[in-house]
Short mmCIF file of C-alpha atoms in Angstrom, two decimals:
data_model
loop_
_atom_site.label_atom_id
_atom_site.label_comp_id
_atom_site.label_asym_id
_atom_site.label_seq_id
_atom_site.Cartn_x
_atom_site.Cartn_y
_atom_site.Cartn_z
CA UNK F 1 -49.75 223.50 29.97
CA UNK F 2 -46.96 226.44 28.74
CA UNK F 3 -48.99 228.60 30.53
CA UNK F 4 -48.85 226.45 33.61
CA UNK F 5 -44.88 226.21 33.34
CA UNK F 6 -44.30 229.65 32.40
CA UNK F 7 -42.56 228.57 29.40
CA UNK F 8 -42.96 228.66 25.68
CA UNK F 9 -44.44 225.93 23.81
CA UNK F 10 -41.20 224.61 22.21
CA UNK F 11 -39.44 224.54 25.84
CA UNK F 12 -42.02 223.09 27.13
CA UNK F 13 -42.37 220.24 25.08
CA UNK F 14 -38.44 219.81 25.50
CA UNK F 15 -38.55 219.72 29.32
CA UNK F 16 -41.82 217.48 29.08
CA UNK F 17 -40.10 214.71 26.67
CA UNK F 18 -36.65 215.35 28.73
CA UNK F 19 -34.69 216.60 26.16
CA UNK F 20 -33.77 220.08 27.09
CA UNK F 21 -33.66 222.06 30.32
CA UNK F 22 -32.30 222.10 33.44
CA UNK F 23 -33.26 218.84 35.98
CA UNK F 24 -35.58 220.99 37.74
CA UNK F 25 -37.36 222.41 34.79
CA UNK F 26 -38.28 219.48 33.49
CA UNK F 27 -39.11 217.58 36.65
CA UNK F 28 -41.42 220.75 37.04
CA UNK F 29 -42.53 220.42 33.97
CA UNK F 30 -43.28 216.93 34.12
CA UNK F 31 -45.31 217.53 37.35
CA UNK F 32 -47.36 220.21 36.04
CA UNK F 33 -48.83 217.13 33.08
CA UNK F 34 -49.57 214.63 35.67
CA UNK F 35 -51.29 217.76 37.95
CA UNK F 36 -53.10 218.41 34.46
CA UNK F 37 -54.29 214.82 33.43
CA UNK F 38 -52.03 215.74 30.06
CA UNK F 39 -51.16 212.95 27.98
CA UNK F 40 -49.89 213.18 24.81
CA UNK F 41 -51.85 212.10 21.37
CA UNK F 42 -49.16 211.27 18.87
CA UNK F 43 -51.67 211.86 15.86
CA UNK F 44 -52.01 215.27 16.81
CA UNK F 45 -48.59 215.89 17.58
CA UNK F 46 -47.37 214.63 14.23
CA UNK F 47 -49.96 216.78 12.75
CA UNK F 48 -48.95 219.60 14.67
CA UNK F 49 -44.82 220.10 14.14
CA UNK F 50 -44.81 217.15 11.21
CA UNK F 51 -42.51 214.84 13.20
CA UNK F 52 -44.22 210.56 13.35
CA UNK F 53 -41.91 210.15 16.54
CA UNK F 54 -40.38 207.19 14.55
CA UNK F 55 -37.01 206.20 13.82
CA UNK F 56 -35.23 204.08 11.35
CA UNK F 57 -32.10 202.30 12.77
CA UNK F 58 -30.38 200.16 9.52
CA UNK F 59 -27.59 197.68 9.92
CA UNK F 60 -26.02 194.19 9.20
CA UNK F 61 -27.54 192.17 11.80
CA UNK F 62 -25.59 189.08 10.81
CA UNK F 63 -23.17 190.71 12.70
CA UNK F 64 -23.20 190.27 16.47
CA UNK F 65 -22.49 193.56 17.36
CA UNK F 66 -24.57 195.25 15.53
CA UNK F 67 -27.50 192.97 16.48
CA UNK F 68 -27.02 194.17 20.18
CA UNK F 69 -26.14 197.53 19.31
CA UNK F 70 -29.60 197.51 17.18
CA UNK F 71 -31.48 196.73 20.64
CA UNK F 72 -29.51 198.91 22.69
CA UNK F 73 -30.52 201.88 19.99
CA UNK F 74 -34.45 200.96 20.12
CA UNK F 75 -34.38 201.22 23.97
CA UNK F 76 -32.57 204.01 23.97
CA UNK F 77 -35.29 205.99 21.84
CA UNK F 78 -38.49 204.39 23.35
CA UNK F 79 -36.99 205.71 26.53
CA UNK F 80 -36.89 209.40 24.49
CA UNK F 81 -40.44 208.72 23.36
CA UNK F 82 -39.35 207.77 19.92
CA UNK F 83 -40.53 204.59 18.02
CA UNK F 84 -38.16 202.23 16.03
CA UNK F 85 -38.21 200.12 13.28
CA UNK F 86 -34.97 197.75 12.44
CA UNK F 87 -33.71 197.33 8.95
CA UNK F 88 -31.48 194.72 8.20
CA UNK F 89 -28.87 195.72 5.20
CA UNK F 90 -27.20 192.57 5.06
CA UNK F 91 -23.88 193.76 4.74
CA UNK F 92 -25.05 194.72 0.70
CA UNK F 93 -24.51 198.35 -0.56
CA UNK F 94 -27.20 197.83 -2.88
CA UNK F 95 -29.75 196.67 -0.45
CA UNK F 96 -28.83 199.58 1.97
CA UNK F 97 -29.77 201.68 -0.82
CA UNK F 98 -32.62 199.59 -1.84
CA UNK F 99 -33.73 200.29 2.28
CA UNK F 100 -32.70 203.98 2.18
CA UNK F 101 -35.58 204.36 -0.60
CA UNK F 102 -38.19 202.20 0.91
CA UNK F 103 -37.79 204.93 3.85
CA UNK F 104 -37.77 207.53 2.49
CA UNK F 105 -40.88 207.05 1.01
CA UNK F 106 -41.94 206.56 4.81
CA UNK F 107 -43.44 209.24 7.13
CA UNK F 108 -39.99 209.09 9.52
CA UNK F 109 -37.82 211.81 11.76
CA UNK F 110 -34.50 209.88 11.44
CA UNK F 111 -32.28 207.22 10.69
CA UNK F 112 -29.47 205.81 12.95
CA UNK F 113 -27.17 203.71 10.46
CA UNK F 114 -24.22 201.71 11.05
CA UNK F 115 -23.49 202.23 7.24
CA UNK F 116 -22.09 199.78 4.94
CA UNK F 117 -20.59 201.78 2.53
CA UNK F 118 -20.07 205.10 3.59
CA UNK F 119 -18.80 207.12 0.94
CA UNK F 120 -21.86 206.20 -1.27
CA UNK F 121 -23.34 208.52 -3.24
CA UNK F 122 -27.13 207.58 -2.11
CA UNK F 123 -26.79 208.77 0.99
CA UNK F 124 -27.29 212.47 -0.69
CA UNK F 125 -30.33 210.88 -1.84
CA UNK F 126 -32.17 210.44 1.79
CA UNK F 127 -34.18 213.40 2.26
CA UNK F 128 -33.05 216.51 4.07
CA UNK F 129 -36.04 216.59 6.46
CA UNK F 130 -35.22 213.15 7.70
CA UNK F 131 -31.96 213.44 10.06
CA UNK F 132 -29.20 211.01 9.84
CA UNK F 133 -27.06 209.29 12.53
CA UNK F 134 -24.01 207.38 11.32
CA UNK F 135 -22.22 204.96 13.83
CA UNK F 136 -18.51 204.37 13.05
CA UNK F 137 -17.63 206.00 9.90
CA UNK F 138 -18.92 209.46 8.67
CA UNK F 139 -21.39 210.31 5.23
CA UNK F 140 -18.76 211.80 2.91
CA UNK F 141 -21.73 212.86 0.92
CA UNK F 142 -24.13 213.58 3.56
CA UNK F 143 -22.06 216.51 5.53
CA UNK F 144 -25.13 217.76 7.49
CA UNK F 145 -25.57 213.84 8.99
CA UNK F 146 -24.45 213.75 12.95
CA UNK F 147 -21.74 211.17 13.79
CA UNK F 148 -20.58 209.10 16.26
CA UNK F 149 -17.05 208.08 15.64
CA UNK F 150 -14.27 205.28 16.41
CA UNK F 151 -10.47 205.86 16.98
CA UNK F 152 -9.91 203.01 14.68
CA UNK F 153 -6.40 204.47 14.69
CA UNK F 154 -5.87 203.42 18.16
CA UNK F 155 -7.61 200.25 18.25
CA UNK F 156 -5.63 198.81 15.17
CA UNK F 157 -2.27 200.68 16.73
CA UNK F 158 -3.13 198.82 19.38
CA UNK F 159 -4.36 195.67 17.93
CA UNK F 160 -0.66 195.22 15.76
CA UNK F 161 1.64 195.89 18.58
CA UNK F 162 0.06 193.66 20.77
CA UNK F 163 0.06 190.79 17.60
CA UNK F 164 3.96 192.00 17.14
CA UNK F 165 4.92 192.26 20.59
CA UNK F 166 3.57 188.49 20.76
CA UNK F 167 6.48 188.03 17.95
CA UNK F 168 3.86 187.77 15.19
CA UNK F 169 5.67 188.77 11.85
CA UNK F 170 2.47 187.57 9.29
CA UNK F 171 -0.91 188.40 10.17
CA UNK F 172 -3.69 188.26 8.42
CA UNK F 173 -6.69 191.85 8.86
CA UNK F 174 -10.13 190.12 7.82
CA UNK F 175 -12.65 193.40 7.65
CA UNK F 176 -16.64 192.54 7.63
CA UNK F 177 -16.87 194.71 4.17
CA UNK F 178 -17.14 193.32 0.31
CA UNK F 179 -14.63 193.79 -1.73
CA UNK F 180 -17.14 196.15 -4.47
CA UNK F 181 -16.99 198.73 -1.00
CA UNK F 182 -14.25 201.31 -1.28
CA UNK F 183 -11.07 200.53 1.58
CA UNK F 184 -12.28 201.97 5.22
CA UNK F 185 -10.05 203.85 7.35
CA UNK F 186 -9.51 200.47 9.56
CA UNK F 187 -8.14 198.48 6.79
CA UNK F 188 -5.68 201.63 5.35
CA UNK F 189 -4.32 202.20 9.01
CA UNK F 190 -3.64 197.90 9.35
CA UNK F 191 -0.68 198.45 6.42
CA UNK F 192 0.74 201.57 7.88
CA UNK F 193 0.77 200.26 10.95
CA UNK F 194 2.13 196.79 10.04
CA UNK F 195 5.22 198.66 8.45
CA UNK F 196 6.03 200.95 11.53
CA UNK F 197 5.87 197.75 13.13
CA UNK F 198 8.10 195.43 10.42
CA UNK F 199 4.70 193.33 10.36
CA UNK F 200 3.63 191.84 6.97
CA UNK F 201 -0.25 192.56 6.82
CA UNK F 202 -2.48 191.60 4.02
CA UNK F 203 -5.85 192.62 4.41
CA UNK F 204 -9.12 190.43 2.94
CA UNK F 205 -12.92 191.19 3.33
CA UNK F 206 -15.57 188.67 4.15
CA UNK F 207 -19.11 188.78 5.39
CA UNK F 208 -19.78 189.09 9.33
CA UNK F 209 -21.40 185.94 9.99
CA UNK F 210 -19.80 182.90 11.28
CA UNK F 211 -20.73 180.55 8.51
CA UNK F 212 -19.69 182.76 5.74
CA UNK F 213 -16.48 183.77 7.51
CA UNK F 214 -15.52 180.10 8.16
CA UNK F 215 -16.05 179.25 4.61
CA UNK F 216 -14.08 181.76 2.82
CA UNK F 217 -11.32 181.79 5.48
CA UNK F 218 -10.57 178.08 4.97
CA UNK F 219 -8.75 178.41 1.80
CA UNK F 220 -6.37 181.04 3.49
CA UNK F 221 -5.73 179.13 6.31
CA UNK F 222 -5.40 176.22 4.17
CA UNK F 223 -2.21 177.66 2.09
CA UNK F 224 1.37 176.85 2.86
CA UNK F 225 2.23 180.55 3.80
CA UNK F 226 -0.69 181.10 6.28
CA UNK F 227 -0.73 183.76 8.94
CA UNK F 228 0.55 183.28 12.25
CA UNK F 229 -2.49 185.54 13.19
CA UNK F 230 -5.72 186.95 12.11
CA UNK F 231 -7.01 190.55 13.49
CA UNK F 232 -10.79 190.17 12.81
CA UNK F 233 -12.72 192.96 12.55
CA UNK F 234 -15.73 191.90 13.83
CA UNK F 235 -16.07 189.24 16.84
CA UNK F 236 -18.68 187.13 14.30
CA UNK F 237 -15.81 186.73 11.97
CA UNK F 238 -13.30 185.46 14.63
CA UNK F 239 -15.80 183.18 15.64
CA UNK F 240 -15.77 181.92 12.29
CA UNK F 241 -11.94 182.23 12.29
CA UNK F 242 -12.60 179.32 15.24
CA UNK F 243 -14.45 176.78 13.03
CA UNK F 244 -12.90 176.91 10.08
CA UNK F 245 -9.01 176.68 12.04
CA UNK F 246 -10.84 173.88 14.13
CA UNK F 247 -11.84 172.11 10.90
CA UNK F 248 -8.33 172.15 9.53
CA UNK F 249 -6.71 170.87 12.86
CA UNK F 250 -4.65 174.33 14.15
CA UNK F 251 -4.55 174.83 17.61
CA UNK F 252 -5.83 177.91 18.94
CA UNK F 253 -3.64 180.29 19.87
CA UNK F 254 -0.34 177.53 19.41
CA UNK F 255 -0.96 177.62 15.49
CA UNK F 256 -2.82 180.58 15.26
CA UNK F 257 -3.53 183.24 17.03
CA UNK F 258 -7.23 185.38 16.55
CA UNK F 259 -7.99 188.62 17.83
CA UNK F 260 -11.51 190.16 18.05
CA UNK F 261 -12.97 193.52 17.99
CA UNK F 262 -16.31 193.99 19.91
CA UNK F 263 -15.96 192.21 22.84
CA UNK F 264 -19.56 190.56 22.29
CA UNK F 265 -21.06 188.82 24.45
CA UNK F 266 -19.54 185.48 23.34
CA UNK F 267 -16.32 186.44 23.58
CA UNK F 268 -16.03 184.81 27.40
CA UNK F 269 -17.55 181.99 26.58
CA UNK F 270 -15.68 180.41 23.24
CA UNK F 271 -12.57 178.18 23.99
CA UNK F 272 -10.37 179.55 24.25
CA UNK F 273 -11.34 182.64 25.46
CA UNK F 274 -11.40 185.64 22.47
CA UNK F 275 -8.76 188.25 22.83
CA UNK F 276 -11.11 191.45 21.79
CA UNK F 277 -11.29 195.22 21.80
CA UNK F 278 -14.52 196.56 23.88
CA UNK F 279 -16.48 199.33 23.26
CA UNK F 280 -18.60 201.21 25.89
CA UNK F 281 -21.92 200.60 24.04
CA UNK F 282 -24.10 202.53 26.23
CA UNK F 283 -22.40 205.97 25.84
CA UNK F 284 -22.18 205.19 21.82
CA UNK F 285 -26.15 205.06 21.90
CA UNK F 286 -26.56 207.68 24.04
CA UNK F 287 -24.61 209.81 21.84
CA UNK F 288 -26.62 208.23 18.99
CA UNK F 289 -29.66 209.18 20.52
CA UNK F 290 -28.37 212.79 21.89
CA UNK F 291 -27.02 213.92 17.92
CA UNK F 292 -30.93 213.18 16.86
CA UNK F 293 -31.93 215.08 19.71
CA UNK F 294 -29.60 217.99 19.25
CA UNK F 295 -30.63 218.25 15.31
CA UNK F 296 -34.39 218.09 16.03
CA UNK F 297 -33.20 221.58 18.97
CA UNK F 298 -31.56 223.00 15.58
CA UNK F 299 -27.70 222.52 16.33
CA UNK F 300 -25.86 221.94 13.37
CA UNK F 301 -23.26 219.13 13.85
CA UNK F 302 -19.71 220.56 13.62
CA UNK F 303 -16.32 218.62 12.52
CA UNK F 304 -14.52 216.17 15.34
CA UNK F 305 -11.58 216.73 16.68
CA UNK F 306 -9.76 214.00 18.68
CA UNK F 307 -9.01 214.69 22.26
CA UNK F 308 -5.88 213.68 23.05
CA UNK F 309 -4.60 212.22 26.72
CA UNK F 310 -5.94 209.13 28.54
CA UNK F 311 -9.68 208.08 27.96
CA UNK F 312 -11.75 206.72 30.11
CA UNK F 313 -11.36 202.72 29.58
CA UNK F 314 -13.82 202.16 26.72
CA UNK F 315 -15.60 205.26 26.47
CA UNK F 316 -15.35 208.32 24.55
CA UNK F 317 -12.62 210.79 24.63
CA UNK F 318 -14.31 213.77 22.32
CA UNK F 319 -16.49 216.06 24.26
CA UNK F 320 -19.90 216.44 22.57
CA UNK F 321 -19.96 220.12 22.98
CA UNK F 322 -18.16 222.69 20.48
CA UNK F 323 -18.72 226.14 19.69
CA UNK F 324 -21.67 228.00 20.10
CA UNK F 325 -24.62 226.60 18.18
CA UNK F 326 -22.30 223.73 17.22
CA UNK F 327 -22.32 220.01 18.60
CA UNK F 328 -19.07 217.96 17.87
CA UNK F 329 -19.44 214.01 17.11
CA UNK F 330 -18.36 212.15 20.36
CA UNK F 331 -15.38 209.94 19.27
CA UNK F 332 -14.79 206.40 21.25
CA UNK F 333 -11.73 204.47 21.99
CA UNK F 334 -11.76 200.40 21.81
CA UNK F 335 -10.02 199.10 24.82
CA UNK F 336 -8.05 196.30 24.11
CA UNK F 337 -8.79 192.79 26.45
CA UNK F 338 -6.31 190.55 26.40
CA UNK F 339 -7.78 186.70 27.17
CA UNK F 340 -6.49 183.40 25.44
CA UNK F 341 -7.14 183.26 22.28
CA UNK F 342 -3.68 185.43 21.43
CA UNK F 343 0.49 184.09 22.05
CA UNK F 344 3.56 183.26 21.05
CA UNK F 345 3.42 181.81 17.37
CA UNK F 346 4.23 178.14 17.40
CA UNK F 347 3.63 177.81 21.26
CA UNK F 348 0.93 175.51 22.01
#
């Protein structure tokens, strides 16, 4: 079929799976296998350039988010061809690395992780054939892994001075990581924002399910000196936040005030409606998806750098391209949605 095309093998194969090449190349290409009767025979083609075609993508699927984002990622690859199997991590650094073993004693290309912990030292341990994806926070000890970014900067910039424009002066940053995982970038930024902003911010951890989260934020919204407000890091939390201030009798936003950040598809549909942060999910699994394809082309993934000036809503605001032979990660902005759950402190 090269022959056919006019191309080499490896372009070929690119155009046919629609990875590389111009529109018309590979609707040429494309063309040419239908004209042909081609199909393709996995089997062969794993034995032929070593790649299964299969995918891990590993995650905390108690969380809402990531649940969704999980099916969003294993479309996006059967679309590219690529098979997926889910791994849930269970918001435990030990079973993530307890998962990162079982596959790598697997036959797979790659692994798309939202990571629990990622400064861990086991992520060295993944083998260098198999290519690594990391959603949200980058593999201090994997360099070579691609990465697909947040502005957590902005979003908790964002997420304080609307709490302290609201006159909020205690609030309360609840991030879906244990306390034995080192402090993320989201939860150092919360202080240093909260004192730009003369806003006292103490910052707890608790697991991203609703039942857990209502259970171990009772006893803090239980204590004399309570928050006016909780930023949530995770939309499963703050619906936990809900049940457990229901339970105790605080109105929602007149006693306290809860503020999301994933915009999940819940977030509408709670009463009050959940003030949030959205993300454009599609573009982060496209450029999920696109940083596997670009490692399996042979780009090496370069460092990000932030774009600076207005983004586009949700979406990201880091161009994927850098320098030649280089791809940069793609780095996406929460937008900040403003519904009911959020006011005045002490207005009911």
């Amino acid at each position: 079929m090269a022959d056919a095309a006019g191309l080499s093998k490896a372009a070929t194969s690119y155009a046919l799976r629609g990875i590389r090449g111009s529109e018309q190349t590979m609707a040429r290409v494309q063309a040419i296998a239908v004209e042909l009767g081609y199909t393709a025979d996995p089997i062969a083609r794993a034995l032929a350039s070593g790649r299964t075609g299969s995918v891990a993508i590993v995650g905390s699927l108690r969380d809402m988010w990531q649940q969704q984002l999980a099916v969003m990622l294993s479309t996006g690859l059967r679309e590219r061809g690529l098979s997926a199997t889910i791994a849930d991590v269970a918001a435990s650094p030990e079973r993530e690395h307890a998962v990162l073993r079982a596959l790598a004693a697997q036959r797979i290309d790659a692994i798309v992780t939202l990571p629990v912990d990622p400064s861990a030292a086991y992520w060295a341990e993944v083998p260098s054939d198999v290519r690594v994806v990391s959603i949200g926070d980058a593999l201090t000890e994997r360099p070579d892994a691609g990465c697909v970014l947040f502005d957590n900067d902005s979003g908790v910039g964002a997420a304080l001075a609307h709490l302290a424009d609201l006159g909020h002066r205690s609030v309360a940053v609840i991030a879906p990581s244990l306390p034995t995982t080192p402090g993320r970038p989201a939860e150092i930024l919360a202080r240093s924002h909260g004192e730009l902003l003369g806003v006292r911010v103490t910052v707890a951890s608790c697991p991203a399910s609703v039942s857990d989260a209502a259970a171990m934020l009772t006893p803090l919204l239980s204590s004399a000196d309570r928050p006016t407000a909780l930023f949530c890091l995770s939309d499963s939390i703050a619906f936990g936040a809900y049940r457990a201030a229901r339970d105790l009798g605080l109105a929602i936003p007149g006693e306290l005030s809860i503020l999301g950040y994933d915009d999940s598809e819940l977030a509408s549909l709670v009463h009050p409606q959940l003030s949030t942060f959205g993300w454009d999910e599609q573009a982060i699994v496209d450029a999920a998806v696109a940083s596997i394809d670009a490692a399996e082309a042979g780009v090496v993934p370069g460092g990000a750098e932030l774009v600076q000036g207005e983004s586009a809503g949700a979406g990201p605001v880091q161009a994927e391209s850098g320098g030649a032979g280089q791809v940069r990660p793609v780095v996406f902005r929460p937008e900040l949605i403003v519904r009911a759950s959020t006011a005045a402190p002490g207005r009911a």
